[in-house]
mmCIF file of C-alpha atoms in Angstrom:
data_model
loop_
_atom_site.group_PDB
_atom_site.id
_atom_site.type_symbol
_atom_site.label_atom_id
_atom_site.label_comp_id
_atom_site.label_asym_id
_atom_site.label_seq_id
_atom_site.Cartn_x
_atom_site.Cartn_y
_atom_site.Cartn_z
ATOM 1 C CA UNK I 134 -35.790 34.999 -41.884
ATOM 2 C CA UNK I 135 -36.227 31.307 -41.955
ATOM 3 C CA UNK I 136 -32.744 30.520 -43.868
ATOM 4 C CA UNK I 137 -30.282 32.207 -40.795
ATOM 5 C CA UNK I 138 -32.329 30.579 -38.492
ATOM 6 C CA UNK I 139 -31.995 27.033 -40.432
ATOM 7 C CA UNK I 140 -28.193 27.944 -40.808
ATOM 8 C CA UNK I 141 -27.364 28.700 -36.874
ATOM 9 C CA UNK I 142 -29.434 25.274 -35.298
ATOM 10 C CA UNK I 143 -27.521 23.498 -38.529
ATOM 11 C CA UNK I 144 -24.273 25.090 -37.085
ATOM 12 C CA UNK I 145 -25.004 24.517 -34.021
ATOM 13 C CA UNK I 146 -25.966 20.494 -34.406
ATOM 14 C CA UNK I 147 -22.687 20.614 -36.577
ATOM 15 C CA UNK I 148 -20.871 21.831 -33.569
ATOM 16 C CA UNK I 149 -22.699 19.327 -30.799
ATOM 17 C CA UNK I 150 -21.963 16.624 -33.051
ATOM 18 C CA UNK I 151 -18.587 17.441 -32.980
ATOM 19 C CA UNK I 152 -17.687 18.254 -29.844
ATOM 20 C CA UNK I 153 -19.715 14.581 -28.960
ATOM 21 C CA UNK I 154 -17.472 12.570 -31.477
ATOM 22 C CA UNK I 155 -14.273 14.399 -30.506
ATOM 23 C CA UNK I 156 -15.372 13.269 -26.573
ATOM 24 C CA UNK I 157 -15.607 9.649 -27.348
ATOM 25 C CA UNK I 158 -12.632 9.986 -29.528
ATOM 26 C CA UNK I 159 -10.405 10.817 -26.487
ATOM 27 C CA UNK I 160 -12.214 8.619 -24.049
ATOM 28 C CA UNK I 161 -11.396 5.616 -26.088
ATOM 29 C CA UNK I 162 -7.514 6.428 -26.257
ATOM 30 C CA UNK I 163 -6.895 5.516 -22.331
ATOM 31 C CA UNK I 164 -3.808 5.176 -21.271
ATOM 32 C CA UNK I 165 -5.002 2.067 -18.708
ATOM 33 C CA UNK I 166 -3.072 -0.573 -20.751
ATOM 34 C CA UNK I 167 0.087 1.085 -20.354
ATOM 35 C CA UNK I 168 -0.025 1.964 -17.020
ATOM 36 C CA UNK I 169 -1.360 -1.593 -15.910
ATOM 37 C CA UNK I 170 1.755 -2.861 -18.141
ATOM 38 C CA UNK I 171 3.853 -0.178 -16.243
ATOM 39 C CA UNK I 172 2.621 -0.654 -13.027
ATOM 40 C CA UNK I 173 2.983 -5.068 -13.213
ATOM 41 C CA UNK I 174 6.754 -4.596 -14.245
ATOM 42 C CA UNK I 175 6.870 -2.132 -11.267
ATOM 43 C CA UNK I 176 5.518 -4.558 -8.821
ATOM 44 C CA UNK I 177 7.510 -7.342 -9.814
ATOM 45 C CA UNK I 178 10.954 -5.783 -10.842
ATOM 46 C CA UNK I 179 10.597 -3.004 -7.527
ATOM 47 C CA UNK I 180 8.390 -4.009 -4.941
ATOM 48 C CA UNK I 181 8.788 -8.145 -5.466
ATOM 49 C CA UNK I 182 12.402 -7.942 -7.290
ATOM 50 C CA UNK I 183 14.317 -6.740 -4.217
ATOM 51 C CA UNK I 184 14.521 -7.599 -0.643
ATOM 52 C CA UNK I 185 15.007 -4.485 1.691
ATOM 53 C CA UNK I 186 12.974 -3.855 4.967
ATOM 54 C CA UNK I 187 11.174 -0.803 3.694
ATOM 55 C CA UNK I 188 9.266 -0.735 0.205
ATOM 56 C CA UNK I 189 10.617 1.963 -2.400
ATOM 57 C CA UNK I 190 8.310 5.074 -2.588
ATOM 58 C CA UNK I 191 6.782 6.517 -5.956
ATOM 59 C CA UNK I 192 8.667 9.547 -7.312
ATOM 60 C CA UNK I 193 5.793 11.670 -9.468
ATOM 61 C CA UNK I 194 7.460 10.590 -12.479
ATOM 62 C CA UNK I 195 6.381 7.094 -11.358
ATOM 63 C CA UNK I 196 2.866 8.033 -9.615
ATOM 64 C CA UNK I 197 1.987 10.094 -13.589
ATOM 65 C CA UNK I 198 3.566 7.023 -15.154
ATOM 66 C CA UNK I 199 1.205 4.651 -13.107
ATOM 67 C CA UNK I 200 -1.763 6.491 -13.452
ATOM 68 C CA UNK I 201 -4.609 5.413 -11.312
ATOM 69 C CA UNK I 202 -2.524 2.385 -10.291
ATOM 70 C CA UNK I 203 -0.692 4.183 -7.867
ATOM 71 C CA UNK I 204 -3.368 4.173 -5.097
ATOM 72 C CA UNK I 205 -3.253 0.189 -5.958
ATOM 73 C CA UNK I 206 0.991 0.416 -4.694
ATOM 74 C CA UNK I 207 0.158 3.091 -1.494
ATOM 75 C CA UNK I 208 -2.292 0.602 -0.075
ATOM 76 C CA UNK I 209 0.956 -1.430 0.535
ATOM 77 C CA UNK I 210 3.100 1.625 1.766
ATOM 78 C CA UNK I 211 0.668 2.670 4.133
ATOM 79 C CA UNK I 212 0.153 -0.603 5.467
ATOM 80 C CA UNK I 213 4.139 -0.975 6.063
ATOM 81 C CA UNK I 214 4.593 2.330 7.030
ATOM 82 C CA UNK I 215 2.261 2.147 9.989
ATOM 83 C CA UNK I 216 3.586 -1.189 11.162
ATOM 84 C CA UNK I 217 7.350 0.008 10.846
ATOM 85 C CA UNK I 218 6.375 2.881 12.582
ATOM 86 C CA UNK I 219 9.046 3.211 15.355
ATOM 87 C CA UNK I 220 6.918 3.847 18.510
ATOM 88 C CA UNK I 221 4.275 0.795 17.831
ATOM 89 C CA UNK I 222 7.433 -1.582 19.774
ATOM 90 C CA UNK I 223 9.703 1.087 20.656
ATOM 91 C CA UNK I 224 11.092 -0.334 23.957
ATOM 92 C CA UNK I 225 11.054 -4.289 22.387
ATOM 93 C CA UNK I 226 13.803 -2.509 19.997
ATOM 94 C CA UNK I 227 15.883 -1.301 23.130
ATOM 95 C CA UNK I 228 15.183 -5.279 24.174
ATOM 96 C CA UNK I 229 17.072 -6.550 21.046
ATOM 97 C CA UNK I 230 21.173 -6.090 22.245
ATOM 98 C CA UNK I 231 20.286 -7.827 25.433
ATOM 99 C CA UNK I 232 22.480 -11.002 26.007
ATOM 100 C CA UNK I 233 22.709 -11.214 29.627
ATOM 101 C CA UNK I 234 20.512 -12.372 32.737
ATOM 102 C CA UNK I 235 22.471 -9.028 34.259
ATOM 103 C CA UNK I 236 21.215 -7.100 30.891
ATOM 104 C CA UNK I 237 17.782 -8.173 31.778
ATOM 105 C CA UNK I 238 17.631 -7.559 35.332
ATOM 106 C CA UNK I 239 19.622 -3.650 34.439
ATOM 107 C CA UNK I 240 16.529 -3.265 32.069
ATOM 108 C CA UNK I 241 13.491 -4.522 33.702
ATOM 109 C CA UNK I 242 11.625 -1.378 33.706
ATOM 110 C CA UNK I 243 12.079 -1.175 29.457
ATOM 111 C CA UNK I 244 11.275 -5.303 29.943
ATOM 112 C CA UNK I 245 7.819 -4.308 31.594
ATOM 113 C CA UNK I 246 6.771 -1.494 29.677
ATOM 114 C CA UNK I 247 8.061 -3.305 26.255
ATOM 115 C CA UNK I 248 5.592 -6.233 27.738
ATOM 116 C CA UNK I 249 3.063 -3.588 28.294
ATOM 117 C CA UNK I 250 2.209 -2.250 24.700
ATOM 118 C CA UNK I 251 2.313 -5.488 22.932
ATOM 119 C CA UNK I 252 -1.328 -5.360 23.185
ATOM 120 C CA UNK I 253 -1.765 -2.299 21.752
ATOM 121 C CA UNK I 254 0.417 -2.807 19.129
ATOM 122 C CA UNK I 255 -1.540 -5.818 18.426
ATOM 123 C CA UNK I 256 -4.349 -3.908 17.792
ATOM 124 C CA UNK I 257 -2.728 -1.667 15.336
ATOM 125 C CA UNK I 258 -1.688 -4.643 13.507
ATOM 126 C CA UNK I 259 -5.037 -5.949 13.148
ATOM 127 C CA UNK I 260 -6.058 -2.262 12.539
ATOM 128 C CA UNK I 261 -3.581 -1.827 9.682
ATOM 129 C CA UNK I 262 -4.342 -5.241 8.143
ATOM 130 C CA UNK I 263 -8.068 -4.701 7.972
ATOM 131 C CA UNK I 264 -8.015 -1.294 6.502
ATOM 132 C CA UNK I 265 -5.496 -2.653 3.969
ATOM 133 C CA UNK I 266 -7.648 -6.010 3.240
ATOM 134 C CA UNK I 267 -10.468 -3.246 2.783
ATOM 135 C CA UNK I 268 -8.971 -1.397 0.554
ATOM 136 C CA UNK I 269 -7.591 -4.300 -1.588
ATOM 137 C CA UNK I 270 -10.663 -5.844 -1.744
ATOM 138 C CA UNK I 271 -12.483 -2.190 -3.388
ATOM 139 C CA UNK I 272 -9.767 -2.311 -5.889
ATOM 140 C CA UNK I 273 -11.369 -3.575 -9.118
ATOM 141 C CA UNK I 274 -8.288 -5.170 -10.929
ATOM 142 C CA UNK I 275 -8.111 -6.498 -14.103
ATOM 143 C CA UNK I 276 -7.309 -10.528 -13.359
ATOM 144 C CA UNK I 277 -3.425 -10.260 -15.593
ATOM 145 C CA UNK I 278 -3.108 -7.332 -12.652
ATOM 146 C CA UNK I 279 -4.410 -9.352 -9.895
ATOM 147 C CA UNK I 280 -2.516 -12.173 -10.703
ATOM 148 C CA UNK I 281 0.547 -10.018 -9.964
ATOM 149 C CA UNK I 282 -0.597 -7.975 -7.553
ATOM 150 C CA UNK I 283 -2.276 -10.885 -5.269
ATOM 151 C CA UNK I 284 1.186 -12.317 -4.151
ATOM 152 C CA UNK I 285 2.877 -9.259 -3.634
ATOM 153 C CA UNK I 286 0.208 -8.293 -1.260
ATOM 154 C CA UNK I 287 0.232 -11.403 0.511
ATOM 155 C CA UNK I 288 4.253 -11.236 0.734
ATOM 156 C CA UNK I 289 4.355 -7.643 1.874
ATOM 157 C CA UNK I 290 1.195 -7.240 3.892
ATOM 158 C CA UNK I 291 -0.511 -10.298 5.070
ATOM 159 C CA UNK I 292 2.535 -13.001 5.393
ATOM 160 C CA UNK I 293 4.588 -9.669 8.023
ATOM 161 C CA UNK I 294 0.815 -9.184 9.546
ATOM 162 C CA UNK I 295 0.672 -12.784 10.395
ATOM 163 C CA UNK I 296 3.878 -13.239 11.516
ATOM 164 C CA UNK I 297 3.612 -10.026 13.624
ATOM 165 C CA UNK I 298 0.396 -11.640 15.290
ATOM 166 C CA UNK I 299 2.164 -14.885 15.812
ATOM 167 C CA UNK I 300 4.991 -13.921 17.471
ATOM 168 C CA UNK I 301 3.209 -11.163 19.686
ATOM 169 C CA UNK I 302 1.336 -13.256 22.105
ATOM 170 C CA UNK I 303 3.886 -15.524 23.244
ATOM 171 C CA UNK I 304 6.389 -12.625 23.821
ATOM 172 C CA UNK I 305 3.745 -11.845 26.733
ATOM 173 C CA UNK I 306 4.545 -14.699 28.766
#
C-alpha cells in the first residue's frame, strides 16, 4: 500500500514542479522590450514626426502591438481631447472671423459671453494638466522610454497648457 501512495505524491511533485518551471518559463519571455521598442518609434515617427492639430488615435492593432504602453500614449489623448473639446471656448471660435469695429459691436453679446467662460475654461486647463502631470508622474518608465517620452509630453501637453494659460488672462481685459 505504501508503493501507490509513494508513486501518486512522486507524480504529483513531478507535476507541481512542472507546472512551476513551465510558469517562470513564460514569465521570463515578456514581450516589454518589443513593445517599449514599438511604442518609442511610435512616439517619435507618429505623435512627434508630424504636425497636425489633433494627435493620431491607436487602432487595436497598435494598442496589442504596444502592449501596456498604450495607457502611457492615452494620457496624451485624453489630455488633448479635453482641451480641444469644442464647447470649453465655443463662442471665442465664433470671435475668430471678426475684422471689424462694426463686427464687434454686431457681436457683443458672443464678445461677453466668450469673455465670460474664459475662467472656467481656465480651470479645465489646469484640471486637465494636473490629472495628466498625475498620471505621467505614476508611469514607471524605463529611462531609454522616458527619454523619448519626456519631450513629447512637454510638446503636446505642457508647452499647449502653458500657452493656453498665458494667453487666457489677458483676453479678459
Amino acid at each position: 500500500m505504501s508503493q501507490p501512495t509513494l508513486s501518486r505524491r512522486s507524480t504529483l511533485t513531478r507535476l507541481g514542479t512542472l507546472a512551476l518551471g513551465s510558469g517562470l518559463l513564460l514569465a521570463g519571455c515578456s514581450a516589454e522590450p518589443k513593445e517599449r521598442k514599438a511604442f518609442i518609434a511610435f512616439l517619435q515617427s507618429e505623435a512627434l514626426g508630424k504636425s497636425r492639430r489633433m494627435m493620431p488615435g491607436l487602432s487595436e492593432k497598435m494598442r496589442k502591438e504596444l502592449g501596456s504602453y498604450a495607457a502611457h500614449y492615452d494620457i496624451m489623448i485624453r489630455f488633448n481631447q479635453a482641451v480641444n473639446d469644442k464647447n470649453l471656448l465655443k463662442n471665442m471660435r465664433e470671435l475668430q472671423w471678426i475684422r471689424t469695429p462694426a463686427q464687434y459691436f454686431e457681436k457683443r453679446e458672443t464678445l461677453k459671453l466668450a469673455l465670460a467662460e474664459i475662467p472656467q475654461a481656465q480651470a479645465t486647463v489646469q484640471a486637465e494638466l494636473k490629472k495628466a502631470d498625475e498620471a505621467k508622474a505614476a508611469l514607471n518608465q524605463p529611462e531609454d522610454l522616458k527619454k523619448a517620452y519626456d519631450p513629447i509630453y512637454e510638446r503636446l501637453v505642457s508647452a499647449p497648457a502653458r500657452l493656453l494659460l498665458e494667453m487666457m488672462p489677458p483676453m479678459q481685459r
